[in-house]
PDB file of C-alpha atoms and ligand atoms in Angstrom:
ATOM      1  CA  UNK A 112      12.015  -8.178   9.844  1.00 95.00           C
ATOM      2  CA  UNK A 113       8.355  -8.438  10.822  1.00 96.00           C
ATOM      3  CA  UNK A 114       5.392  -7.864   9.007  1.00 97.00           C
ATOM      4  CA  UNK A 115       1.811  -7.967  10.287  1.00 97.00           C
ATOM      5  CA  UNK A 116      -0.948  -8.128   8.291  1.00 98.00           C
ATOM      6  CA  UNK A 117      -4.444  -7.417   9.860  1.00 97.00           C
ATOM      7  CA  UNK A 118      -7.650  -7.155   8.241  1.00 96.00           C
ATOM      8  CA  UNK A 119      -9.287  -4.097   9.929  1.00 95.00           C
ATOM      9  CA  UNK A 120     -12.806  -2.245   9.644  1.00 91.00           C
ATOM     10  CA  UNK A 121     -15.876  -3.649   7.642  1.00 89.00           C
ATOM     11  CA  UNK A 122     -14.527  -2.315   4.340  1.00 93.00           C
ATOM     12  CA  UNK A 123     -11.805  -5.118   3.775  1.00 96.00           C
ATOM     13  CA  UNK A 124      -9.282  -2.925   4.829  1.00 97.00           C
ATOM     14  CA  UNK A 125      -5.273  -4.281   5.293  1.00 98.00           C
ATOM     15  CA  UNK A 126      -3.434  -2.748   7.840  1.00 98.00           C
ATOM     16  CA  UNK A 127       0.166  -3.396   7.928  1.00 98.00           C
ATOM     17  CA  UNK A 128       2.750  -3.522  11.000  1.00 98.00           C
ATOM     18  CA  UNK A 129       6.621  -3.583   9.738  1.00 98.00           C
ATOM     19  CA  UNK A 130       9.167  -3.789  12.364  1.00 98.00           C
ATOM     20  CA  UNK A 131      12.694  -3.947  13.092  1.00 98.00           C
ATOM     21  CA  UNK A 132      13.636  -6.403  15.123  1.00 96.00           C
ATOM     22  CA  UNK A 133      16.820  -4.956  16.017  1.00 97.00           C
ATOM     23  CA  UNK A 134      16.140  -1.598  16.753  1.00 98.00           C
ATOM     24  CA  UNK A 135      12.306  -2.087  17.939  1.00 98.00           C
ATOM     25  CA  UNK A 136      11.620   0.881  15.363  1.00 98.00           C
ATOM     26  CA  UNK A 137       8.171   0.199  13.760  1.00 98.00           C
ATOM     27  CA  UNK A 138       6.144   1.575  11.022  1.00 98.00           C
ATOM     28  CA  UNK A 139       2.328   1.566  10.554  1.00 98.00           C
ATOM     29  CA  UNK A 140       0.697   1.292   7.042  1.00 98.00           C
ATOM     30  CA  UNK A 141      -2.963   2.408   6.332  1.00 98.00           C
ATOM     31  CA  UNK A 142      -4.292   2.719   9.909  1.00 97.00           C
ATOM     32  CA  UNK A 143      -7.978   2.069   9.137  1.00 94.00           C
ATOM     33  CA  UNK A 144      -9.026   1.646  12.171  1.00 92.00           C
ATOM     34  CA  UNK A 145      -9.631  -1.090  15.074  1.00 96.00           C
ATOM     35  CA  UNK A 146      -6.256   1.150  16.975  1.00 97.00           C
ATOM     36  CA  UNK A 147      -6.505  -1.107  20.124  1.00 97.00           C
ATOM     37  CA  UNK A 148      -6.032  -4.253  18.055  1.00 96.00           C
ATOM     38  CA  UNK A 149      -2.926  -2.648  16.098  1.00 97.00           C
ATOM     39  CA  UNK A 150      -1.443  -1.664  19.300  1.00 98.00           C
ATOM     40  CA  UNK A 151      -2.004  -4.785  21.087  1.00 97.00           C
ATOM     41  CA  UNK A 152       0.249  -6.355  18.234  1.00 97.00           C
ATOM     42  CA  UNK A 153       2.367  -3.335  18.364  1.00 98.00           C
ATOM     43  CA  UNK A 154       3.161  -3.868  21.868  1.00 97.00           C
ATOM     44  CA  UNK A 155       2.922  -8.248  22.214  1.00 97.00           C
ATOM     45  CA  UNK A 156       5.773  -7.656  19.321  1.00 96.00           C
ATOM     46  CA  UNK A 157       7.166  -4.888  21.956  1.00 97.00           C
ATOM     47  CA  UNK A 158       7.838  -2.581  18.868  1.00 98.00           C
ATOM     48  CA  UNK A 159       7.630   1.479  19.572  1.00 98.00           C
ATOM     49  CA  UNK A 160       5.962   3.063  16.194  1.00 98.00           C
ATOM     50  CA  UNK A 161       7.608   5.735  14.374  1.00 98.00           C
ATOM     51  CA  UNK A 162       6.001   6.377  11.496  1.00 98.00           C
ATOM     52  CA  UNK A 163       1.836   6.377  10.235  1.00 98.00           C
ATOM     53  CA  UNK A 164       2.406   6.024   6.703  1.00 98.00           C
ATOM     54  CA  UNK A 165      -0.580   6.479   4.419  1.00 98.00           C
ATOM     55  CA  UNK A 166      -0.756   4.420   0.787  1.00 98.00           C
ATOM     56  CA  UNK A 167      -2.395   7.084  -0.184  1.00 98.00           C
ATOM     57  CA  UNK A 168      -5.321   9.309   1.520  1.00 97.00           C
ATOM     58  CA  UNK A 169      -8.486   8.795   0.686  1.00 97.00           C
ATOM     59  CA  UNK A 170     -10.204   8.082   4.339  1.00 96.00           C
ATOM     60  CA  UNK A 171     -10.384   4.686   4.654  1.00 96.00           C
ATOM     61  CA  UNK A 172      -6.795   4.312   4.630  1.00 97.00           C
ATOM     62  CA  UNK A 173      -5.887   7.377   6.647  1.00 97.00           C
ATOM     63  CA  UNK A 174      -8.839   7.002   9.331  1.00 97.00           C
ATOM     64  CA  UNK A 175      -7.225   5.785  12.289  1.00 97.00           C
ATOM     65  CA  UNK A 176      -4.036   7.978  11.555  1.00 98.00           C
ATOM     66  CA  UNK A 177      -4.911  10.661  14.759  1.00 98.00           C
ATOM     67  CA  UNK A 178      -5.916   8.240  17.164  1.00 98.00           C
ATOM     68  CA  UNK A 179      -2.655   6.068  16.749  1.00 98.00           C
ATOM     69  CA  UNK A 180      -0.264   9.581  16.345  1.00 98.00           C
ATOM     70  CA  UNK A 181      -1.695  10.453  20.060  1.00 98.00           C
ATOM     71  CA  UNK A 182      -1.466   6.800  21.156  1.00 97.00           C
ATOM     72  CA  UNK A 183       2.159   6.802  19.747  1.00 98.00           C
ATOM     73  CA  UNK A 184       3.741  10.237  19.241  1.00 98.00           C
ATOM     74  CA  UNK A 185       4.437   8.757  15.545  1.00 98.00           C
ATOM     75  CA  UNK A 186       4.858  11.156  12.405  1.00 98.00           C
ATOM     76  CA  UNK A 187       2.619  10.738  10.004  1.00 98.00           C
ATOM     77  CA  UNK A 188       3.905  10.322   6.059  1.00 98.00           C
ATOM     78  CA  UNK A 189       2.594  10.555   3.025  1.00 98.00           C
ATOM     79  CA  UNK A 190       2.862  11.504  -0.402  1.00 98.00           C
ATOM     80  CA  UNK A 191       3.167  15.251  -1.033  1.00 98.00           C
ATOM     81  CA  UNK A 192      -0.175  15.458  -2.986  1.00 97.00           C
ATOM     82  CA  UNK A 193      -2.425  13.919  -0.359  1.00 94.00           C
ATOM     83  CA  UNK A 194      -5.197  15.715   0.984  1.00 91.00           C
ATOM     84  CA  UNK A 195      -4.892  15.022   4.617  1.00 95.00           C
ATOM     85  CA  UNK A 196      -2.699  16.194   7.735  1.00 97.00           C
ATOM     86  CA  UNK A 197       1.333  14.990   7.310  1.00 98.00           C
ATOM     87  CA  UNK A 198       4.136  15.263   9.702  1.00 98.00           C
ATOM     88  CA  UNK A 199       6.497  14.929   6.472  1.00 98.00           C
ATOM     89  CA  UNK A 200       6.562  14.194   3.050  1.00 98.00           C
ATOM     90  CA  UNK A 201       7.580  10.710   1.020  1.00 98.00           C
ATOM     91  CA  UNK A 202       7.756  10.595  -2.364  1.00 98.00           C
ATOM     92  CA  UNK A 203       9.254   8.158  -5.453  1.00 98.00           C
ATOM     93  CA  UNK A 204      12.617   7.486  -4.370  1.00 98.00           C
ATOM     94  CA  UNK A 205      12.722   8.292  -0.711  1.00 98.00           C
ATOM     95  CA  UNK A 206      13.431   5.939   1.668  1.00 98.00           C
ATOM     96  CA  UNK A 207      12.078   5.576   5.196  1.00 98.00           C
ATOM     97  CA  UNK A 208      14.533   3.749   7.937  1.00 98.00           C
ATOM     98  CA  UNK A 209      13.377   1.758  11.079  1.00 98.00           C
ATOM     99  CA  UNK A 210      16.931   0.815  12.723  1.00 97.00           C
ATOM    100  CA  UNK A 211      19.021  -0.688   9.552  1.00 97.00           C
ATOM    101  CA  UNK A 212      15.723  -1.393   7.929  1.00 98.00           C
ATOM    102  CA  UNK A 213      15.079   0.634   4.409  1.00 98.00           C
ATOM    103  CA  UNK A 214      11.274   0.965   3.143  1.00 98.00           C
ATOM    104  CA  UNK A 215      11.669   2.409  -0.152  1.00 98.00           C
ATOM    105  CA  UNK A 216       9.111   4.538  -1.487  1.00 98.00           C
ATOM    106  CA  UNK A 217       7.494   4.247  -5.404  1.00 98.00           C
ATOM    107  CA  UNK A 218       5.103   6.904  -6.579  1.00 98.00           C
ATOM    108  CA  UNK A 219       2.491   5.043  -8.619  1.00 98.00           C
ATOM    109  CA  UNK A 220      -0.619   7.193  -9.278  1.00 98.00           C
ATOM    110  CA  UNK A 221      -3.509   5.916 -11.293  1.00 98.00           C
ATOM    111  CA  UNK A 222      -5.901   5.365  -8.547  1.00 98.00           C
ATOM    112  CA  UNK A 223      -5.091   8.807  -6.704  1.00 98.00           C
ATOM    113  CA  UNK A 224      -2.430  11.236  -7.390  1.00 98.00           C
ATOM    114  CA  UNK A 225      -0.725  10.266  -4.227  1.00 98.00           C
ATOM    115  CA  UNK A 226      -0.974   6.508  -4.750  1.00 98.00           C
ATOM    116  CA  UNK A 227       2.505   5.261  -3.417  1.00 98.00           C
ATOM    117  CA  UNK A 228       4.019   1.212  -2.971  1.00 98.00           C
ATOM    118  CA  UNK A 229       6.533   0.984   0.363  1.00 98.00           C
ATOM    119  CA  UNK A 230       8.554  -2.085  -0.733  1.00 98.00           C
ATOM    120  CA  UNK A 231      10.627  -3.519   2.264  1.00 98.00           C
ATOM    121  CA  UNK A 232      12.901  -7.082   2.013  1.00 96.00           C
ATOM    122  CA  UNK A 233      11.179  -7.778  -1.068  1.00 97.00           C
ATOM    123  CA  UNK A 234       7.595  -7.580   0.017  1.00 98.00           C
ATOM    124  CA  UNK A 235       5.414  -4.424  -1.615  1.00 98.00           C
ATOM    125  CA  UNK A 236       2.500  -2.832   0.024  1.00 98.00           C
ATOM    126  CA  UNK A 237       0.512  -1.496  -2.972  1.00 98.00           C
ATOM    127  CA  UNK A 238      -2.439   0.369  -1.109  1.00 98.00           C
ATOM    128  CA  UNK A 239      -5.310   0.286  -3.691  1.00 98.00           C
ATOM    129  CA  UNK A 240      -2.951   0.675  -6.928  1.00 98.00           C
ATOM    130  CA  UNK A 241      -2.605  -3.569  -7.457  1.00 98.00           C
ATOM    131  CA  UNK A 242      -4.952  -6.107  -5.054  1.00 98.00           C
ATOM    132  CA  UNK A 243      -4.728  -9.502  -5.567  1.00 98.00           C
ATOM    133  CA  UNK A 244      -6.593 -10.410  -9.022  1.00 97.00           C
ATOM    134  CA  UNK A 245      -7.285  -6.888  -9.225  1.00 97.00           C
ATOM    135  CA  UNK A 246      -6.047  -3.401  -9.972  1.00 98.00           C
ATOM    136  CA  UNK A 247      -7.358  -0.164  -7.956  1.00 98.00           C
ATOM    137  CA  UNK A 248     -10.094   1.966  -9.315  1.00 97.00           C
ATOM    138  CA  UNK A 249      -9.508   4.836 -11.782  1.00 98.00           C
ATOM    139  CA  UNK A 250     -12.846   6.580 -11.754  1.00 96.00           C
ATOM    140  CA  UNK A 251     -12.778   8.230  -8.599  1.00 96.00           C
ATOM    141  CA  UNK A 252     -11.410  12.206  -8.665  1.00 95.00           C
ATOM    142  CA  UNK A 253      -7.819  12.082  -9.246  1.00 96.00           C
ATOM    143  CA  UNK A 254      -8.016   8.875 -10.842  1.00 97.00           C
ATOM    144  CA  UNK A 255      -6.152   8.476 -13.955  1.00 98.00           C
ATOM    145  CA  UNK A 256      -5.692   5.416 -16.213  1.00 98.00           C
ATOM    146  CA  UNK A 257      -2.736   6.656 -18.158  1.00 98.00           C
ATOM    147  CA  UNK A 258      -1.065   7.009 -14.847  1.00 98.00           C
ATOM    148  CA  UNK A 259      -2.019   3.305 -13.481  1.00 98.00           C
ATOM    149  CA  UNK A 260      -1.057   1.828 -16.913  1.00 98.00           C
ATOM    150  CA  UNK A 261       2.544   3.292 -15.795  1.00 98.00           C
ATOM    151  CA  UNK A 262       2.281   2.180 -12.656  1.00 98.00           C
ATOM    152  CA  UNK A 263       1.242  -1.245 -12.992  1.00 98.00           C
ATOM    153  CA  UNK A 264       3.475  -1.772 -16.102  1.00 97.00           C
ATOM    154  CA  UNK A 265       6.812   0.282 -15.966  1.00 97.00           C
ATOM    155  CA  UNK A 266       7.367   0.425 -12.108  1.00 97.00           C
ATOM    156  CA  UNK A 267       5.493  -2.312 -10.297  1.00 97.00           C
ATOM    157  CA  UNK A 268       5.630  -5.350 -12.854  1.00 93.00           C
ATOM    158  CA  UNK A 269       9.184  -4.124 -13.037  1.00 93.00           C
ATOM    159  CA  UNK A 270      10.493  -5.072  -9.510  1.00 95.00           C
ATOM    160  CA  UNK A 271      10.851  -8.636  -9.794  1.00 95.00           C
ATOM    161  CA  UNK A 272       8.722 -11.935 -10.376  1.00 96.00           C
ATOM    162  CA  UNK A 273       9.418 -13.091  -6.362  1.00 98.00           C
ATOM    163  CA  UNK A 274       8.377  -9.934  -4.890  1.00 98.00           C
ATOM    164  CA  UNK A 275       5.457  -9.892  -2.454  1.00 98.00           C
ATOM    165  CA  UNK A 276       2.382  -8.362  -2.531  1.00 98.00           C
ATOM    166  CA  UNK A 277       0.794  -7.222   0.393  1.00 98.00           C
ATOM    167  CA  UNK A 278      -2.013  -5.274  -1.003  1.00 98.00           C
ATOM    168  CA  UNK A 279      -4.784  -2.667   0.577  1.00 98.00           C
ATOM    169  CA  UNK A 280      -8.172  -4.671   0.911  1.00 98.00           C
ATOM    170  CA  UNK A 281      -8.668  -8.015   0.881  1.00 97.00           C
ATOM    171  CA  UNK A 282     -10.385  -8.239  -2.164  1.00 96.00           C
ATOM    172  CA  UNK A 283      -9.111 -11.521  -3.780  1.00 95.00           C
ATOM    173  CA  UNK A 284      -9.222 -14.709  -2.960  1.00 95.00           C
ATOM    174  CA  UNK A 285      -5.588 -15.094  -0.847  1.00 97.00           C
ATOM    175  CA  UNK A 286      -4.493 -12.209   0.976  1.00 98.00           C
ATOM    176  CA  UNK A 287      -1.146 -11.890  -0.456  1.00 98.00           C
ATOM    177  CA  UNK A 288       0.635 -13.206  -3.319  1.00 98.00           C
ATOM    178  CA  UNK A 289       3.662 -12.553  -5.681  1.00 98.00           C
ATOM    179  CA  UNK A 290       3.800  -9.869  -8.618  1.00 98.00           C
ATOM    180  CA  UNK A 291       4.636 -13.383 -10.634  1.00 97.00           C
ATOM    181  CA  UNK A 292       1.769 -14.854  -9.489  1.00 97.00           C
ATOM    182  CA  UNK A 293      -0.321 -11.875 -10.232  1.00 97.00           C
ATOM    183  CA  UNK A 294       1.193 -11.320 -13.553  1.00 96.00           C
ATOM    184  CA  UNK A 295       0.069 -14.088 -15.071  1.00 96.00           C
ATOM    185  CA  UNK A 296      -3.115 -14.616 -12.756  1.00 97.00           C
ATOM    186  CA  UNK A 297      -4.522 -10.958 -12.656  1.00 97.00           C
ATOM    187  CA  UNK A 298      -6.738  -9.964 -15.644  1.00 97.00           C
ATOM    188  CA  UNK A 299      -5.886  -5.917 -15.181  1.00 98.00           C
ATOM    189  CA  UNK A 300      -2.036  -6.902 -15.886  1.00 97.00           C
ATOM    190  CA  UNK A 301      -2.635  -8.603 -19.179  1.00 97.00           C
ATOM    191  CA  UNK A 302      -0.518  -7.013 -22.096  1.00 96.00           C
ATOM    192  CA  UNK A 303      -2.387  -4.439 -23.319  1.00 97.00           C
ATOM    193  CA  UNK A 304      -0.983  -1.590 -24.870  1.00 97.00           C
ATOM    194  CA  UNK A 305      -1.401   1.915 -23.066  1.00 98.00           C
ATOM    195  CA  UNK A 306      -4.370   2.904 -25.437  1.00 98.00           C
ATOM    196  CA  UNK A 307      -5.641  -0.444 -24.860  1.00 98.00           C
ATOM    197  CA  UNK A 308      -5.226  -0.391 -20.649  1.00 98.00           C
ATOM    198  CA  UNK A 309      -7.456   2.586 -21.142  1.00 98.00           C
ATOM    199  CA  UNK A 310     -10.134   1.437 -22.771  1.00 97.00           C
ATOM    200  CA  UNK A 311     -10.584  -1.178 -20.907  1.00 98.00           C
ATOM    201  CA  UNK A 312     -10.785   0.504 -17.333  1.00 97.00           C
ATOM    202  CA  UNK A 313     -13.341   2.722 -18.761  1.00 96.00           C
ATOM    203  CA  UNK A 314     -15.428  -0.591 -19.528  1.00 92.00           C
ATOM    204  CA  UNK A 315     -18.342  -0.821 -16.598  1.00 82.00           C
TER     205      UNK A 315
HETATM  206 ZN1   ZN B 572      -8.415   4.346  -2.320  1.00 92.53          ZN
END
């Protein structure tokens, strides 16, 4: 399995690349931007894209989307409550298949409504709902703590201590890490109760 992580844009934006080796059957994650440099690795790695899937869609993760559907003839996903332009819907429980390759699909809102994690051989792409030492922001329109607290605590701190986390901007100080690692390095996913968790994302 192959995963490519590139730093695109001037906003700290992750891209992500996961391919199937096998099959050649990629998928893009959160096309920013920078499309040449995606598809040079796209095509040195001598992938074909299938899908554009979006993290969620606010426009910094959904930017590049029509330039790489027209370079590609790729569908573009994303979750059902996202504001932009889909080819087809993914939502908690779906899965999305490159060859014998299974990206499984979490819905975990709290930073948009259509905040979703792709989790793939035991590495997750969170999109802006966990970075590294950091959780996504809840004060934005659609943002909801109540929702992150589940997100963060009953689905994503759920998967696993070894699981990867390949996150949406490179806001921390290593550009990937483990939800162990995070869990007891990440301030956000100290135990607080729910009442607690919201209180403190509505500190400045
Ligand atoms: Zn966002």
């Amino acid at each position: 399995m192959i995963i490519e992580q590139l730093k695109v844009g001037s906003l700290e934006n992750f891209c992500y690349i996961v391919g199937d080796e096998e099959s050649g059957q990629a998928a893009v994650v959160d096309p920013h931007g920078e499309i040449d440099r995606i598809m040079d690795l796209v095509e040195e790695r001598k992938l074909t894209v299938r899908y554009i899937v979006n993290t969620h869609t606010h426009w910094d993760h959904v930017a590049g989307n029509e330039m790489l559907k027209k370079r590609t003839g790729a569908s573009i996903l994303s979750h059902p409550r996202g504001g932009v332009y889909r080819d087809g819907e993914v939502d908690h429980g779906d899965t999305i298949s490159l060859g014998d390759l299974k990206i499984e699909v979490l819905h975990t809102p709290g930073h948009s409504p259509d905040s979703i994690c792709l989790l793939v051989d035991k590495k997750l792409m969170t999109g802006d709902t966990l970075f590294i030492g950091e959780c996504g922001r809840t004060d934005l329109p659609g943002g909801d703590s109540e929702k992150m607290f589940s997100s963060l605590f009953q689905v994503i701190s759920t998967l696993g201590e070894d699981i990867e986390v390949y996150p949406g901007h490179d806001y921390g100080p290593r550009p990937s890490s483990t939800i162990g690692y995070e869990r007891k390095h990440n301030y956000t996913l100290e135990p607080r109760t729910k009442q607690e968790f919201i209180r403190f994302m509505a500190e400045p």
